[in-house]
Short mmCIF file of C-alpha atoms and ligand atoms in Angstrom, two decimals:
data_model
loop_
_atom_site.label_atom_id
_atom_site.label_comp_id
_atom_site.label_asym_id
_atom_site.label_seq_id
_atom_site.Cartn_x
_atom_site.Cartn_y
_atom_site.Cartn_z
CA MET A 1 10.72 -3.83 112.62
CA SER A 2 7.21 -2.27 112.91
CA SER A 3 5.63 -0.79 109.56
CA ARG A 4 5.47 2.78 111.76
CA SER A 5 9.00 2.66 112.22
CA SER A 6 9.77 1.87 108.39
CA ASP A 7 7.08 4.75 107.72
CA PHE A 8 9.10 6.81 110.04
CA LEU A 9 12.64 6.09 108.78
CA SER A 10 11.41 6.14 104.80
CA LEU A 11 9.02 8.91 104.90
CA GLN A 12 10.32 11.18 107.88
CA ALA A 13 13.74 12.80 106.55
CA GLN A 14 16.49 11.09 108.89
CA THR A 15 19.94 13.20 110.37
CA ASN A 16 20.79 10.05 112.72
CA PRO A 17 21.84 6.47 111.39
CA SER A 18 20.73 5.16 114.54
CA PRO A 19 17.60 7.13 116.31
CA TYR A 20 16.12 5.92 119.30
CA LEU A 21 13.00 4.96 117.92
CA ILE A 22 10.47 5.30 120.93
CA ASP A 23 7.20 5.08 119.76
CA VAL A 24 5.50 8.12 121.96
CA GLU A 25 2.01 7.57 122.94
CA LYS A 26 1.91 10.19 125.87
CA ALA A 27 3.78 12.13 128.37
CA GLU A 28 2.98 13.60 131.77
CA GLY A 29 5.64 14.74 134.44
CA ILE A 30 9.00 13.09 134.33
CA TYR A 31 7.74 10.17 131.85
CA ILE A 32 7.10 8.99 128.89
CA TRP A 33 5.07 5.95 127.49
CA ASP A 34 5.44 4.34 123.94
CA LYS A 35 2.59 2.72 122.14
CA SER A 36 3.22 -0.88 123.88
CA GLY A 37 2.56 0.83 127.64
CA LYS A 38 6.37 0.77 128.20
CA LYS A 39 7.05 3.68 130.78
CA TYR A 40 10.29 5.60 130.56
CA MET A 41 11.73 7.96 133.01
CA ASP A 42 12.61 11.14 130.78
CA MET A 43 16.18 11.64 132.25
CA ILE A 44 16.87 14.12 129.35
CA ALA A 45 13.80 16.30 129.31
CA GLY A 46 13.53 16.13 125.44
CA VAL A 47 17.32 17.67 125.91
CA ALA A 48 16.74 20.17 128.57
CA VAL A 49 13.56 21.55 127.42
CA ASN A 50 10.85 20.03 129.90
CA ASN A 51 12.27 21.99 132.82
CA ILE A 52 9.21 21.84 134.56
CA GLY A 53 8.47 18.41 133.20
CA HIS A 54 6.06 17.27 130.06
CA ARG A 55 2.43 18.59 129.81
CA HIS A 56 2.60 20.98 133.13
CA PRO A 57 -1.21 21.48 134.01
CA GLU A 58 -0.37 25.39 134.11
CA VAL A 59 0.90 25.24 130.64
CA ILE A 60 -1.44 23.45 129.36
CA ASN A 61 -4.52 25.64 130.81
CA ALA A 62 -2.32 28.85 129.64
CA ILE A 63 -2.28 27.49 125.96
CA GLN A 64 -5.67 26.18 126.18
CA ASN A 65 -7.10 29.83 127.49
CA GLN A 66 -5.10 31.30 124.55
CA LEU A 67 -6.58 28.94 121.91
CA GLU A 68 -9.94 30.74 123.17
CA LYS A 69 -8.83 34.07 122.20
CA HIS A 70 -6.80 34.44 119.22
CA LEU A 71 -3.90 32.44 117.29
CA HIS A 72 -1.58 34.32 114.90
CA VAL A 73 -2.92 37.68 114.00
CA MET A 74 0.01 39.31 112.18
CA VAL A 75 3.70 39.14 111.94
CA TYR A 76 6.32 39.91 114.75
CA GLY A 77 5.99 43.32 116.20
CA GLU A 78 3.21 45.15 114.49
CA TYR A 79 0.17 44.70 117.24
CA ILE A 80 -0.10 44.64 120.68
CA GLN A 81 -0.74 41.13 121.75
CA ASP A 82 -1.46 40.41 125.72
CA ALA A 83 0.69 37.09 125.30
CA GLN A 84 3.83 38.90 124.12
CA LEU A 85 3.39 41.50 126.18
CA ASP A 86 3.21 39.48 129.51
CA LEU A 87 6.15 37.37 128.52
CA THR A 88 8.43 40.19 127.90
CA LYS A 89 7.34 41.77 131.36
CA ASN A 90 7.83 38.13 133.01
CA LEU A 91 11.52 38.01 131.63
CA ALA A 92 12.12 41.82 132.26
CA SER A 93 11.13 41.01 136.04
CA ILE A 94 13.63 38.20 136.47
CA LEU A 95 16.83 39.72 134.48
CA PRO A 96 18.94 42.43 135.30
CA ASN A 97 18.11 46.13 134.85
CA ASN A 98 19.99 46.03 131.21
CA LEU A 99 18.62 42.93 129.78
CA ASN A 100 15.00 44.66 129.62
CA CYS A 101 14.08 44.11 126.28
CA SER A 102 13.10 40.80 124.86
CA TYR A 103 12.52 39.59 121.04
CA ILE A 104 10.82 36.31 121.03
CA VAL A 105 11.63 34.17 118.03
CA ASN A 106 11.42 30.57 116.90
CA SER A 107 13.89 28.88 118.06
CA GLY A 108 17.53 28.81 120.09
CA THR A 109 19.52 29.43 116.80
CA GLU A 110 17.22 32.11 115.33
CA ALA A 111 17.79 33.83 118.82
CA ASN A 112 21.65 33.26 117.95
CA GLU A 113 21.48 34.54 114.49
CA ALA A 114 19.66 37.75 115.55
CA ALA A 115 21.85 38.48 118.36
CA ILE A 116 24.84 38.45 116.28
CA LYS A 117 23.26 40.55 113.78
CA LEU A 118 22.29 42.96 116.36
CA ALA A 119 25.95 43.34 117.81
CA LYS A 120 27.15 43.87 114.36
CA ARG A 121 24.35 46.38 113.55
CA TYR A 122 24.80 48.39 117.39
CA THR A 123 28.60 48.22 116.95
CA GLY A 124 29.07 48.80 113.21
CA ARG A 125 31.89 46.14 113.42
CA LYS A 126 32.07 42.89 111.52
CA GLU A 127 34.25 40.49 113.60
CA ILE A 128 33.46 38.08 115.59
CA VAL A 129 34.96 35.67 118.19
CA SER A 130 33.53 32.36 119.65
CA CYS A 131 34.92 29.67 121.29
CA LYS A 132 36.27 26.26 120.14
CA ALA A 133 33.60 23.36 121.15
CA SER A 134 30.72 25.49 121.39
CA TYR A 135 27.58 24.44 119.83
CA HIS A 136 25.11 27.57 118.47
CA GLY A 137 22.69 25.54 116.35
CA SER A 138 22.50 24.58 112.79
CA THR A 139 21.35 27.43 110.73
CA HIS A 140 24.23 28.75 108.45
CA GLY A 141 24.94 32.00 110.99
CA SER A 142 24.87 29.55 114.07
CA LEU A 143 26.96 26.78 112.52
CA SER A 144 29.36 29.39 111.67
CA VAL A 145 30.16 30.57 115.04
CA THR A 146 29.82 26.86 115.92
CA GLY A 147 33.69 25.52 117.32
CA ASN A 148 32.94 22.12 115.55
CA GLU A 149 35.07 21.55 112.57
CA ILE A 150 33.56 18.47 111.83
CA LYS A 151 30.05 20.00 111.93
CA GLN A 152 31.02 22.61 109.60
CA SER A 153 32.97 20.80 107.47
CA SER A 154 30.60 20.11 104.51
CA PHE A 155 28.41 23.24 104.60
CA LYS A 156 31.13 25.85 103.86
CA PRO A 157 31.53 28.77 102.97
CA LEU A 158 30.22 29.87 106.60
CA LEU A 159 30.26 33.30 107.62
CA PRO A 160 33.81 35.50 107.46
CA ASN A 161 35.51 37.19 109.98
CA ILE A 162 35.29 34.43 112.81
CA SER A 163 37.96 33.56 115.28
CA PHE A 164 37.86 31.09 118.10
CA ILE A 165 39.28 31.33 121.70
CA GLU A 166 39.71 28.31 123.60
CA PHE A 167 36.95 28.31 126.58
CA ASN A 168 38.42 28.99 129.96
CA ASN A 169 42.04 30.28 128.62
CA ILE A 170 42.53 33.65 129.63
CA ASN A 171 45.41 34.31 127.32
CA SER A 172 43.21 33.65 124.42
CA LEU A 173 40.89 36.97 125.54
CA ASN A 174 43.88 39.17 123.58
CA SER A 175 42.20 38.20 120.23
CA ILE A 176 39.09 40.46 121.39
CA THR A 177 39.95 43.96 119.75
CA LYS A 178 38.34 47.40 119.44
CA GLU A 179 37.29 45.53 115.75
CA THR A 180 34.99 42.80 117.35
CA ALA A 181 31.44 43.12 117.11
CA CYS A 182 30.50 40.61 119.66
CA VAL A 183 31.60 37.40 121.77
CA ILE A 184 29.53 34.78 121.56
CA ILE A 185 29.84 32.14 124.34
CA GLU A 186 27.82 29.46 126.30
CA THR A 187 27.97 30.73 129.83
CA ILE A 188 28.73 26.86 130.40
CA GLN A 189 29.25 24.83 127.51
CA GLY A 190 26.69 22.15 127.15
CA ASP A 191 27.63 19.67 123.92
CA ALA A 192 31.15 20.32 124.71
CA GLY A 193 30.39 17.52 127.68
CA LEU A 194 29.55 20.24 130.50
CA ARG A 195 32.48 22.30 130.47
CA ILE A 196 32.38 24.91 133.44
CA PRO A 197 33.93 28.18 133.23
CA THR A 198 36.45 29.38 135.83
CA ILE A 199 35.10 32.57 137.47
CA GLU A 200 38.24 34.65 136.52
CA PHE A 201 37.92 33.30 133.13
CA LEU A 202 34.17 34.97 132.74
CA THR A 203 35.51 38.13 134.57
CA GLN A 204 38.46 38.76 132.35
CA LEU A 205 36.04 38.20 129.60
CA ARG A 206 33.74 40.60 130.48
CA GLU A 207 36.19 43.08 131.25
CA LYS A 208 37.89 42.89 127.93
CA CYS A 209 34.29 42.90 126.00
CA THR A 210 33.74 46.06 128.09
CA SER A 211 36.99 47.99 127.64
CA THR A 212 37.07 47.32 123.81
CA GLY A 213 33.41 47.96 123.25
CA THR A 214 32.47 44.55 122.39
CA LEU A 215 29.18 43.11 123.01
CA LEU A 216 29.13 39.89 125.14
CA ILE A 217 26.38 37.42 124.15
CA PHE A 218 25.75 34.67 126.16
CA ASP A 219 23.71 31.87 125.16
CA GLU A 220 21.71 30.14 127.55
CA VAL A 221 19.59 28.30 125.05
CA GLN A 222 20.41 24.81 127.00
CA VAL A 223 21.50 25.94 130.12
CA GLY A 224 18.99 29.01 131.04
CA MET A 225 15.83 28.55 132.97
CA GLY A 226 16.72 26.79 136.18
CA ARG A 227 19.04 23.94 134.84
CA THR A 228 21.97 25.00 136.74
CA GLY A 229 20.48 25.70 140.23
CA LYS A 230 19.92 29.15 139.00
CA MET A 231 17.32 30.71 136.85
CA PHE A 232 20.34 31.90 134.44
CA ALA A 233 23.47 30.47 134.42
CA PHE A 234 25.28 33.79 134.54
CA GLU A 235 23.78 34.33 138.09
CA HIS A 236 26.43 31.76 139.37
CA TYR A 237 29.12 34.50 138.45
CA ASN A 238 27.62 37.67 138.98
CA ILE A 239 28.62 38.42 135.48
CA VAL A 240 25.77 39.74 133.35
CA PRO A 241 26.15 39.79 129.50
CA ASP A 242 25.27 42.15 126.90
CA ILE A 243 22.68 40.32 125.07
CA LEU A 244 21.13 36.95 126.35
CA THR A 245 19.98 34.12 123.84
CA LEU A 246 17.36 31.64 125.32
CA GLY A 247 15.21 28.90 124.05
CA LYS A 248 14.30 25.47 125.07
CA ALA A 249 12.87 24.87 128.42
CA LEU A 250 11.37 28.85 128.06
CA GLY A 251 8.41 27.26 126.20
CA GLY A 252 7.54 24.97 128.85
CA GLY A 253 7.22 22.13 125.64
CA MET A 254 6.62 24.37 123.12
CA PRO A 255 9.13 25.74 120.53
CA ILE A 256 10.49 29.35 121.14
CA GLY A 257 13.88 31.24 121.37
CA ALA A 258 14.45 34.74 122.40
CA PHE A 259 17.03 37.16 122.40
CA VAL A 260 17.07 39.94 125.24
CA SER A 261 19.32 43.09 125.71
CA SER A 262 18.47 46.91 126.45
CA TYR A 263 16.49 49.04 125.38
CA GLU A 264 18.88 51.22 123.59
CA ILE A 265 20.92 48.33 122.01
CA MET A 266 17.66 46.52 120.72
CA TYR A 267 16.48 50.14 119.37
CA SER A 268 18.92 49.66 116.60
CA LEU A 269 16.72 47.12 115.17
CA THR A 270 14.37 49.78 114.00
CA ASN A 271 16.38 51.75 111.74
CA ASN A 272 19.32 51.53 109.00
CA PRO A 273 17.60 49.28 108.10
CA VAL A 274 14.24 49.16 109.36
CA LEU A 275 13.03 45.92 110.49
CA GLY A 276 16.19 44.61 111.19
CA HIS A 277 15.08 41.23 112.36
CA ILE A 278 11.74 39.80 110.47
CA THR A 279 9.81 36.76 111.77
CA THR A 280 6.20 35.92 110.82
CA PHE A 281 5.67 33.69 113.73
CA GLY A 282 8.24 34.44 116.51
CA GLY A 283 6.18 35.42 119.38
CA HIS A 284 3.41 33.39 118.63
CA PRO A 285 0.81 34.09 121.11
CA VAL A 286 0.26 30.50 121.99
CA ILE A 287 3.89 29.80 122.38
CA CYS A 288 4.05 33.09 124.38
CA ALA A 289 1.12 31.80 126.88
CA ALA A 290 3.04 28.50 127.26
CA ALA A 291 6.15 30.46 128.00
CA ASN A 292 4.81 32.72 130.31
CA ALA A 293 3.07 30.19 132.44
CA CYS A 294 6.68 28.20 132.58
CA ILE A 295 8.35 31.31 134.11
CA ASN A 296 5.55 31.64 136.79
CA VAL A 297 5.83 27.74 137.78
CA LEU A 298 9.89 28.49 137.92
CA LYS A 299 9.37 31.30 139.83
CA ARG A 300 6.62 29.84 142.63
CA GLU A 301 8.30 26.39 143.11
CA ASP A 302 11.33 25.37 144.87
CA TRP A 303 12.76 23.29 141.64
CA ILE A 304 15.53 25.97 141.09
CA ALA A 305 16.75 26.44 144.91
CA THR A 306 16.93 22.48 144.87
CA ALA A 307 18.32 21.72 141.85
CA ASP A 308 21.44 21.08 143.15
CA ALA A 309 20.86 19.28 146.49
CA LYS A 310 19.08 16.80 144.06
CA GLY A 311 21.69 16.86 141.74
CA LYS A 312 24.49 16.23 144.39
CA LEU A 313 22.55 13.27 145.57
CA LEU A 314 22.42 11.54 142.26
CA GLU A 315 26.32 12.57 141.87
CA ASN A 316 27.14 10.77 145.01
CA LEU A 317 25.05 7.61 144.28
CA LEU A 318 26.72 7.18 140.56
CA LEU A 319 30.30 8.01 142.17
CA GLN A 320 29.69 4.50 144.13
CA ASN A 321 30.66 2.64 140.82
CA LYS A 322 34.40 2.30 139.87
CA SER A 323 33.95 2.24 135.81
CA ILE A 324 32.51 6.22 136.21
CA LYS A 325 36.02 8.16 135.14
CA ALA A 326 34.09 11.41 136.19
CA ILE A 327 31.13 13.29 136.82
CA ARG A 328 30.80 16.93 135.64
CA ARG A 329 27.95 18.66 136.99
CA VAL A 330 25.73 21.40 137.67
CA GLY A 331 22.48 21.73 139.09
CA LEU A 332 20.79 18.67 137.44
CA PHE A 333 22.89 19.17 134.12
CA PHE A 334 24.95 16.00 134.29
CA ALA A 335 28.05 14.40 132.11
CA ILE A 336 29.24 11.08 132.90
CA GLU A 337 32.46 10.17 131.68
CA LEU A 338 32.85 6.74 131.25
CA THR A 339 36.17 4.47 129.78
CA SER A 340 35.39 4.79 126.48
CA PRO A 341 32.17 6.01 123.88
CA GLU A 342 31.46 2.43 123.36
CA LYS A 343 30.93 1.91 127.11
CA VAL A 344 28.51 4.64 126.78
CA GLN A 345 26.92 3.45 123.57
CA GLN A 346 26.47 0.39 125.89
CA VAL A 347 25.26 1.91 128.80
CA VAL A 348 22.72 4.21 127.34
CA LYS A 349 21.41 1.45 125.30
CA ARG A 350 20.96 -0.75 128.55
CA CYS A 351 19.36 2.18 130.34
CA LEU A 352 16.79 2.45 127.52
CA GLU A 353 16.06 -1.33 127.85
CA LYS A 354 15.43 -0.77 131.57
CA GLY A 355 13.15 2.37 130.86
CA LEU A 356 15.66 5.29 131.26
CA ILE A 357 16.26 7.87 128.75
CA GLY A 358 19.92 9.21 128.82
CA PHE A 359 21.66 10.87 125.73
CA TRP A 360 24.64 11.47 124.35
CA PHE A 361 26.93 15.05 123.81
CA LEU A 362 27.73 16.34 120.36
CA SER A 363 31.31 17.00 120.86
CA CYS A 364 32.39 14.28 123.65
CA PRO A 365 31.78 10.49 122.93
CA ASN A 366 33.23 9.43 126.27
CA ALA A 367 30.53 10.58 128.10
CA PHE A 368 26.42 10.83 128.25
CA ARG A 369 24.23 13.46 129.65
CA LEU A 370 21.56 13.70 132.14
CA SER A 371 18.80 16.52 132.38
CA PRO A 372 16.06 15.45 133.94
CA PRO A 373 13.03 17.58 134.67
CA LEU A 374 13.59 19.95 137.78
CA SER A 375 10.64 18.70 139.00
CA ILE A 376 11.73 15.04 139.86
CA THR A 377 11.77 13.78 143.28
CA GLU A 378 14.54 12.47 145.69
CA GLU A 379 12.92 9.45 145.47
CA GLU A 380 12.82 9.06 141.56
CA LEU A 381 16.25 10.42 141.37
CA LYS A 382 17.31 7.27 143.64
CA THR A 383 15.38 5.01 141.27
CA ALA A 384 17.12 6.50 138.20
CA GLY A 385 20.45 6.08 140.04
CA GLU A 386 19.71 2.62 140.71
CA ILE A 387 18.80 1.67 137.23
CA ILE A 388 22.21 3.62 135.71
CA LEU A 389 23.86 1.76 138.33
CA SER A 390 22.56 -1.66 137.38
CA CYS A 391 23.52 -0.81 133.70
CA LEU A 392 27.16 -0.11 134.12
CA ASP A 393 28.09 -3.43 135.84
N1 PMP B 1 22.56 27.07 121.55
C1 PMP B 1 22.57 25.85 122.59
C2 PMP B 1 23.67 26.18 123.63
C3 PMP B 1 22.18 24.91 122.29
O1 PMP B 1 22.23 23.88 123.15
C4 PMP B 1 21.31 24.48 121.09
C5 PMP B 1 20.46 23.75 120.96
N2 PMP B 1 20.93 22.47 121.56
C6 PMP B 1 21.13 25.71 120.47
C7 PMP B 1 21.59 26.92 120.74
C8 PMP B 1 20.24 25.47 119.34
O2 PMP B 1 19.07 26.00 119.56
P1 PMP B 1 17.84 25.28 118.84
O3 PMP B 1 18.11 23.49 118.21
O4 PMP B 1 16.56 25.61 119.09
O5 PMP B 1 17.75 26.09 117.29
#
């Protein structure tokens, strides 16, 4: 083992007993190079982050321009700053009318924490409904609504008054009542191994929330920003949440989160108590400048419109191999199900050796994930397909 690897393993806190250990030198587009010069095709995009590829020139340019003006000047929400204002305008331009007011935070989990607080504050209610097998983040509040007993068990007590419904089970919607402040749900469940909702389930969920005065929170931290072939996954279903949470790809490679709602709902954070959600660095100008550039790139390029056709191309290639049990896919987000967790480990490891990065799911050991940059070309997808096929045999 190199001294860099052993330093990494001893000096840097570890959470995974067997990390990938790619020693990163640089990254550009869909590729990452390690320090030995080995080139990897990044087929997970930093876990659904680099949707427009690594180091997109417009993101780099926006960051550089902002560096010339100012870095941090004040905690969130006190001063008017171009980068924050432009980002909130840009978000409003791509979202429905009732999602016209954004609060920019630091991460996906913070966005979910704050969204739940907002729902409690606005409705005056205490109960929260979430879904089994969900993932909403790793801080206490988000972990409390993450439907994964293994992830939760050592960290109890967590938040009280949370119940879990079955994703895609219409009968379970009966547990949403006039006592429920909010339902938080991934529009498409990601870390459960890509579970795609039925239109009936989401329609009835929306109706139940509306009829009980419950706020519906869609967590699109992972599936937002074009990943599924629409800018936002809820657009596939013609259903609009009351609060939307974003993160990951929004920052164009920079760390960000956002929760978005109507002005009316959001305004409740200004009173009883004042400063209903506080963050020092949320809406940092350099990060907002990057996110703004990222949205502009996604608006201009045809990458979202072509995501489904590109995804289909790779899906068809991979389905040639009989050891694949199933492929669940939406846009350029894949769960590739194999016969056993061991087989998954083996294939992902072989792919890595051959210079292609795939990754696991938190709650679906029989499948591995692919979520390449949306900028990937058809040729590159064919190459990726060939590498994966060669590793399956
Ligand atoms: N929600 C979902 C659906 C996610 O996939 C994730 C991250 N995987 C989060 C929230 C948490 O985001 P972060 O890691 O930025 O806190």
